[in-house]
Amino acid sequence: MIEVEGLTFRYGAGEPAVRGVGFSVGAGEIFGFLGPSGAGKSTTQKVLIGLLRPYEGDVRVLGQDLRSYGPEYYERIGVGFELPNHFVKLSAIENLRFFASFYRSAADPMDLLARVGLEERATQRVEGFSKGMTMRLNFVRALLHDPDVLFLDEPTSGLDPANARALKDMVVEQRERGKCIVLTTHNMLDADELCDRVAFLVDGRVERLGTPAELKADVEERAVRVEYRDGGAVASATFGLDGLGGDERFLALLRERDIVSVHSQEQTLEDVFLTATGRRLS
């Protein structure tokens, strides 16, 4: 669905914001771009949605060179921007109906508003919406015309857990329908939960690329942490996972102490990112 090779882009005469980036994304796949601010994530996405030209390298979307597309490209892709730009003097339903008029066919806006809990706010002006409400409206606007490819930039930003869960379920639903989804985010928990593969982008380059499980396995700490009561306090001890069944100190702890919890020490994607790049996300 998306094939990128040697993508390089610079703003003016400065240093490239994106340097030789390459990746591909298939049908029914969620691909995540992860990295700190200024890493080149948004620049890469803006090239892919046709907002930044000219660029160096080869980019093909849906089997066609990106440079060869005209306005028909926007019938095939949907975009959820990090900073939603709505017509705030219009209501939610008026915004969606206006954007629906751009496409040859579109879904029922009221159905989409109901899916994200905005049905009762449909006739309310957007100027009175919270950030989370504008993000939900922004998300369903990207789905209006049932695009083949979705570009989502920080889609759960500003959402409470319940609304974030509903939106993520809709993203997974789109994947199950065979859509290609590119997710740009700082949120490692979202990326770990949703993405089939992720790319760590640092200083305009892809430093690591793989499934979340593969990336975490590369630096996995094979250990368990045991918390137990020691007098009036809670103490802890960590044991290597290999040979744990024969570790006498571990077995003695289980026999002799009041155990509070036992946890395997999995790495998070953020841990992996820090190990792989030496950089923090913020």
Tab-separated table of C-alpha atoms in Angstrom:
chain	number	residue	atom	x	y	z
A	1	MET	CA	0.000	0.000	0.000
A	2	ILE	CA	2.902	2.368	0.807
A	3	GLU	CA	6.491	1.969	-0.411
A	4	VAL	CA	9.134	4.546	0.515
A	5	GLU	CA	12.798	4.415	-0.479
A	6	GLY	CA	15.486	7.019	0.163
A	7	LEU	CA	13.044	9.746	1.201
A	8	THR	CA	14.844	13.005	1.918
A	9	PHE	CA	13.256	16.391	2.542
A	10	ARG	CA	14.686	19.727	3.610
A	11	TYR	CA	13.036	23.031	4.435
A	12	GLY	CA	14.750	25.668	2.324
A	13	ALA	CA	18.535	25.489	2.274
A	14	GLY	CA	18.867	23.974	5.745
A	15	GLU	CA	19.872	20.517	6.848
A	16	PRO	CA	17.477	17.733	5.812
A	17	ALA	CA	14.592	17.145	8.195
A	18	VAL	CA	14.277	13.616	6.793
A	19	ARG	CA	17.373	11.728	5.634
A	20	GLY	CA	17.091	8.673	3.392
A	21	VAL	CA	14.076	7.150	5.111
A	22	GLY	CA	12.772	3.840	3.778
A	23	PHE	CA	9.875	1.595	4.817
A	24	SER	CA	6.773	-0.128	3.477
A	25	VAL	CA	3.267	-0.632	4.860
A	26	GLY	CA	0.881	-3.360	3.757
A	27	ALA	CA	-2.876	-3.742	3.655
A	28	GLY	CA	-4.375	-4.539	7.052
A	29	GLU	CA	-1.349	-3.122	8.885
A	30	ILE	CA	-0.897	-0.360	11.444
A	31	PHE	CA	2.570	1.156	11.105
A	32	GLY	CA	3.830	3.494	13.824
A	33	PHE	CA	6.329	6.330	13.650
A	34	LEU	CA	7.817	6.956	17.084
A	35	GLY	CA	10.306	9.567	18.099
A	36	PRO	CA	10.949	12.815	19.959
A	37	SER	CA	9.791	16.213	18.754
A	38	GLY	CA	11.745	17.335	15.707
A	39	ALA	CA	12.699	13.789	14.692
A	40	GLY	CA	11.025	14.042	11.281
A	41	LYS	CA	7.792	12.164	11.988
A	42	SER	CA	5.400	14.913	10.947
A	43	THR	CA	7.580	15.887	7.980
A	44	THR	CA	7.464	12.314	6.687
A	45	GLN	CA	3.702	12.217	7.110
A	46	LYS	CA	3.261	15.575	5.354
A	47	VAL	CA	5.226	14.286	2.372
A	48	LEU	CA	3.046	11.181	2.241
A	49	ILE	CA	-0.183	13.191	2.273
A	50	GLY	CA	1.064	15.541	-0.429
A	51	LEU	CA	1.589	18.695	1.634
A	52	LEU	CA	5.363	18.928	1.171
A	53	ARG	CA	7.024	18.945	-2.262
A	54	PRO	CA	9.519	18.588	-3.772
A	55	TYR	CA	11.232	15.699	-2.056
A	56	GLU	CA	14.047	13.341	-2.997
A	57	GLY	CA	13.611	9.584	-3.223
A	58	ASP	CA	10.801	7.284	-4.310
A	59	VAL	CA	7.348	7.196	-2.757
A	60	ARG	CA	4.568	4.954	-4.048
A	61	VAL	CA	1.094	4.842	-2.549
A	62	LEU	CA	-1.479	2.289	-3.697
A	63	GLY	CA	0.860	1.204	-6.481
A	64	GLN	CA	1.343	4.660	-8.000
A	65	ASP	CA	4.138	7.224	-7.797
A	66	LEU	CA	3.038	9.918	-5.361
A	67	ARG	CA	4.229	12.659	-7.716
A	68	SER	CA	1.806	11.509	-10.407
A	69	TYR	CA	-1.332	11.942	-8.321
A	70	GLY	CA	-3.711	14.858	-8.707
A	71	PRO	CA	-6.690	15.787	-6.505
A	72	GLU	CA	-8.045	12.250	-6.846
A	73	TYR	CA	-5.423	11.186	-4.307
A	74	TYR	CA	-7.581	12.590	-1.530
A	75	GLU	CA	-10.397	10.221	-2.426
A	76	ARG	CA	-8.058	7.389	-1.408
A	77	ILE	CA	-6.534	8.709	1.830
A	78	GLY	CA	-7.881	10.047	5.115
A	79	VAL	CA	-5.954	12.317	7.480
A	80	GLY	CA	-6.391	12.995	11.184
A	81	PHE	CA	-4.140	15.937	12.059
A	82	GLU	CA	-2.557	16.433	15.484
A	83	LEU	CA	-3.998	19.951	15.680
A	84	PRO	CA	-7.588	19.801	14.362
A	85	ASN	CA	-8.741	22.684	12.208
A	86	HIS	CA	-12.531	22.902	12.196
A	87	PHE	CA	-14.948	25.635	11.230
A	88	VAL	CA	-15.719	26.661	14.798
A	89	LYS	CA	-18.812	28.751	13.972
A	90	LEU	CA	-20.398	25.665	12.420
A	91	SER	CA	-21.823	22.723	14.319
A	92	ALA	CA	-20.239	19.284	14.339
A	93	ILE	CA	-22.743	17.913	11.824
A	94	GLU	CA	-22.326	20.967	9.568
A	95	ASN	CA	-18.545	20.473	9.583
A	96	LEU	CA	-18.890	16.836	8.557
A	97	ARG	CA	-21.502	17.530	5.899
A	98	PHE	CA	-19.310	20.243	4.409
A	99	PHE	CA	-16.290	17.940	4.183
A	100	ALA	CA	-18.460	15.076	2.924
A	101	SER	CA	-19.387	17.283	-0.044
A	102	PHE	CA	-15.767	17.089	-1.273
A	103	TYR	CA	-16.023	13.359	-1.992
A	104	ARG	CA	-17.848	11.227	-4.505
A	105	SER	CA	-19.439	9.262	-1.676
A	106	ALA	CA	-19.418	9.555	2.104
A	107	ALA	CA	-20.788	7.837	5.177
A	108	ASP	CA	-23.700	9.164	7.214
A	109	PRO	CA	-22.122	11.809	9.492
A	110	MET	CA	-24.588	11.091	12.284
A	111	ASP	CA	-23.540	7.439	12.374
A	112	LEU	CA	-19.920	8.461	12.785
A	113	LEU	CA	-20.714	11.027	15.483
A	114	ALA	CA	-22.614	8.354	17.386
A	115	ARG	CA	-19.601	6.014	17.208
A	116	VAL	CA	-17.438	8.545	19.084
A	117	GLY	CA	-20.074	9.716	21.557
A	118	LEU	CA	-20.837	13.059	19.907
A	119	GLU	CA	-24.349	12.323	18.670
A	120	GLU	CA	-25.964	14.562	21.295
A	121	ARG	CA	-23.497	17.347	20.427
A	122	ALA	CA	-24.141	17.147	16.694
A	123	THR	CA	-25.880	20.525	16.443
A	124	GLN	CA	-23.564	22.320	18.883
A	125	ARG	CA	-21.058	24.829	17.513
A	126	VAL	CA	-17.520	23.479	17.560
A	127	GLU	CA	-16.247	26.619	19.291
A	128	GLY	CA	-17.764	25.190	22.484
A	129	PHE	CA	-16.029	21.819	22.185
A	130	SER	CA	-13.282	20.594	24.497
A	131	LYS	CA	-9.979	19.417	23.032
A	132	GLY	CA	-11.057	15.815	23.358
A	133	MET	CA	-14.292	16.505	21.496
A	134	THR	CA	-12.470	18.263	18.650
A	135	MET	CA	-10.078	15.293	18.403
A	136	ARG	CA	-12.978	12.865	18.109
A	137	LEU	CA	-14.583	15.032	15.445
A	138	ASN	CA	-11.233	15.227	13.687
A	139	PHE	CA	-10.947	11.434	13.702
A	140	VAL	CA	-14.357	10.707	12.199
A	141	ARG	CA	-13.799	13.390	9.566
A	142	ALA	CA	-10.852	11.298	8.348
A	143	LEU	CA	-13.179	8.284	7.981
A	144	LEU	CA	-15.994	10.072	6.134
A	145	HIS	CA	-15.167	8.792	2.650
A	146	ASP	CA	-14.018	5.293	3.660
A	147	PRO	CA	-10.391	5.801	2.526
A	148	ASP	CA	-7.973	2.971	1.751
A	149	VAL	CA	-5.111	4.610	3.657
A	150	LEU	CA	-5.338	6.476	6.972
A	151	PHE	CA	-2.735	8.866	8.371
A	152	LEU	CA	-3.308	9.563	12.059
A	153	ASP	CA	-1.191	12.024	14.052
A	154	GLU	CA	-1.528	11.690	17.862
A	155	PRO	CA	-5.143	10.490	17.550
A	156	THR	CA	-5.750	9.951	21.291
A	157	SER	CA	-4.290	13.285	22.435
A	158	GLY	CA	-6.610	14.984	24.913
A	159	LEU	CA	-8.945	11.992	25.259
A	160	ASP	CA	-10.068	10.446	28.529
A	161	PRO	CA	-9.509	6.673	28.853
A	162	ALA	CA	-13.050	5.696	27.814
A	163	ASN	CA	-13.045	7.805	24.637
A	164	ALA	CA	-9.462	6.791	23.832
A	165	ARG	CA	-10.543	3.143	24.085
A	166	ALA	CA	-13.480	3.711	21.729
A	167	LEU	CA	-11.263	5.450	19.185
A	168	LYS	CA	-8.583	2.749	19.341
A	169	ASP	CA	-11.235	0.102	18.808
A	170	MET	CA	-12.282	1.950	15.646
A	171	VAL	CA	-8.672	2.042	14.457
A	172	VAL	CA	-8.395	-1.725	14.926
A	173	GLU	CA	-11.686	-2.130	13.076
A	174	GLN	CA	-10.228	-0.228	10.114
A	175	ARG	CA	-7.197	-2.545	10.112
A	176	GLU	CA	-9.474	-5.585	10.140
A	177	ARG	CA	-11.187	-4.184	7.053
A	178	GLY	CA	-7.833	-4.252	5.258
A	179	LYS	CA	-6.983	-0.581	5.534
A	180	CYS	CA	-3.396	0.678	5.702
A	181	ILE	CA	-2.856	2.924	8.737
A	182	VAL	CA	0.153	5.126	9.527
A	183	LEU	CA	0.179	6.246	13.157
A	184	THR	CA	2.455	9.045	14.333
A	185	THR	CA	2.659	9.361	18.100
A	186	HIS	CA	4.654	10.046	21.251
A	187	ASN	CA	2.403	7.649	23.137
A	188	MET	CA	4.338	4.413	23.490
A	189	LEU	CA	1.437	2.595	25.146
A	190	ASP	CA	-0.819	3.326	22.155
A	191	ALA	CA	1.926	2.248	19.767
A	192	ASP	CA	2.583	-0.985	21.657
A	193	GLU	CA	-1.113	-1.820	21.763
A	194	LEU	CA	-2.065	-0.867	18.198
A	195	CYS	CA	0.929	-1.143	15.889
A	196	ASP	CA	1.930	-4.220	13.935
A	197	ARG	CA	5.324	-2.630	13.287
A	198	VAL	CA	7.010	0.548	14.467
A	199	ALA	CA	9.916	2.674	13.292
A	200	PHE	CA	12.066	4.682	15.692
A	201	LEU	CA	12.816	7.986	13.983
A	202	VAL	CA	15.674	10.125	15.319
A	203	ASP	CA	17.253	13.141	13.603
A	204	GLY	CA	15.437	12.336	10.374
A	205	ARG	CA	16.635	8.729	10.182
A	206	VAL	CA	15.024	5.365	10.954
A	207	GLU	CA	17.159	3.966	13.770
A	208	ARG	CA	15.171	0.771	14.398
A	209	LEU	CA	12.213	-0.930	12.710
A	210	GLY	CA	10.263	-4.035	13.686
A	211	THR	CA	7.295	-5.373	15.596
A	212	PRO	CA	6.944	-4.132	19.192
A	213	ALA	CA	7.618	-7.681	20.420
A	214	GLU	CA	10.804	-7.992	18.334
A	215	LEU	CA	12.141	-4.628	19.478
A	216	LYS	CA	11.457	-5.384	23.127
A	217	ALA	CA	12.933	-8.886	22.871
A	218	ASP	CA	16.237	-7.449	21.639
A	219	VAL	CA	16.818	-5.741	24.995
A	220	GLU	CA	14.586	-7.852	27.208
A	221	GLU	CA	15.607	-8.162	30.826
A	222	ARG	CA	14.865	-11.807	31.559
A	223	ALA	CA	14.066	-11.305	35.202
A	224	VAL	CA	11.290	-11.376	37.756
A	225	ARG	CA	10.801	-8.944	40.587
A	226	VAL	CA	9.321	-10.220	43.842
A	227	GLU	CA	7.836	-7.860	46.421
A	228	TYR	CA	7.391	-9.247	49.928
A	229	ARG	CA	6.646	-8.076	53.432
A	230	ASP	CA	9.687	-7.515	55.640
A	231	GLY	CA	8.465	-6.485	59.048
A	232	GLY	CA	6.238	-3.481	58.549
A	233	ALA	CA	7.672	-2.555	55.144
A	234	VAL	CA	7.512	-3.961	51.624
A	235	ALA	CA	10.901	-5.086	50.270
A	236	SER	CA	11.800	-6.447	46.832
A	237	ALA	CA	14.286	-8.754	45.156
A	238	THR	CA	15.027	-9.432	41.490
A	239	PHE	CA	15.983	-12.817	40.056
A	240	GLY	CA	17.150	-13.927	36.644
A	241	LEU	CA	14.438	-15.777	34.724
A	242	ASP	CA	16.822	-18.435	33.367
A	243	GLY	CA	17.087	-21.285	35.876
A	244	LEU	CA	14.533	-19.671	38.157
A	245	GLY	CA	12.967	-22.998	39.128
A	246	GLY	CA	16.257	-24.074	40.731
A	247	ASP	CA	17.129	-20.764	42.388
A	248	GLU	CA	17.193	-21.628	46.102
A	249	ARG	CA	17.067	-18.003	47.215
A	250	PHE	CA	13.963	-17.425	45.100
A	251	LEU	CA	12.300	-20.623	46.344
A	252	ALA	CA	13.125	-19.816	49.952
A	253	LEU	CA	11.576	-16.375	49.536
A	254	LEU	CA	8.346	-17.934	48.275
A	255	ARG	CA	8.264	-20.420	51.143
A	256	GLU	CA	9.225	-18.152	53.997
A	257	ARG	CA	7.881	-14.702	53.178
A	258	ASP	CA	4.488	-13.080	52.755
A	259	ILE	CA	4.563	-12.355	49.000
A	260	VAL	CA	2.911	-9.114	47.845
A	261	SER	CA	3.491	-9.464	44.084
A	262	VAL	CA	5.574	-11.220	41.427
A	263	HIS	CA	6.220	-9.424	38.130
A	264	SER	CA	8.261	-10.299	35.077
A	265	GLN	CA	10.402	-7.331	34.060
A	266	GLU	CA	9.253	-6.630	30.503
A	267	GLN	CA	10.701	-3.652	28.728
A	268	THR	CA	8.353	-0.958	27.487
A	269	LEU	CA	8.751	0.513	24.007
A	270	GLU	CA	9.991	3.676	25.672
A	271	ASP	CA	12.713	1.678	27.454
A	272	VAL	CA	13.681	0.140	24.121
A	273	PHE	CA	13.690	3.526	22.413
A	274	LEU	CA	15.974	4.991	25.071
A	275	THR	CA	18.331	1.999	24.878
A	276	ALA	CA	18.408	1.980	21.081
A	277	THR	CA	18.782	5.705	20.501
A	278	GLY	CA	20.026	7.254	23.714
A	279	ARG	CA	17.223	9.791	23.387
A	280	ARG	CA	14.063	10.447	25.354
A	281	LEU	CA	10.733	11.028	23.641
A	282	SER	CA	10.101	14.506	25.047
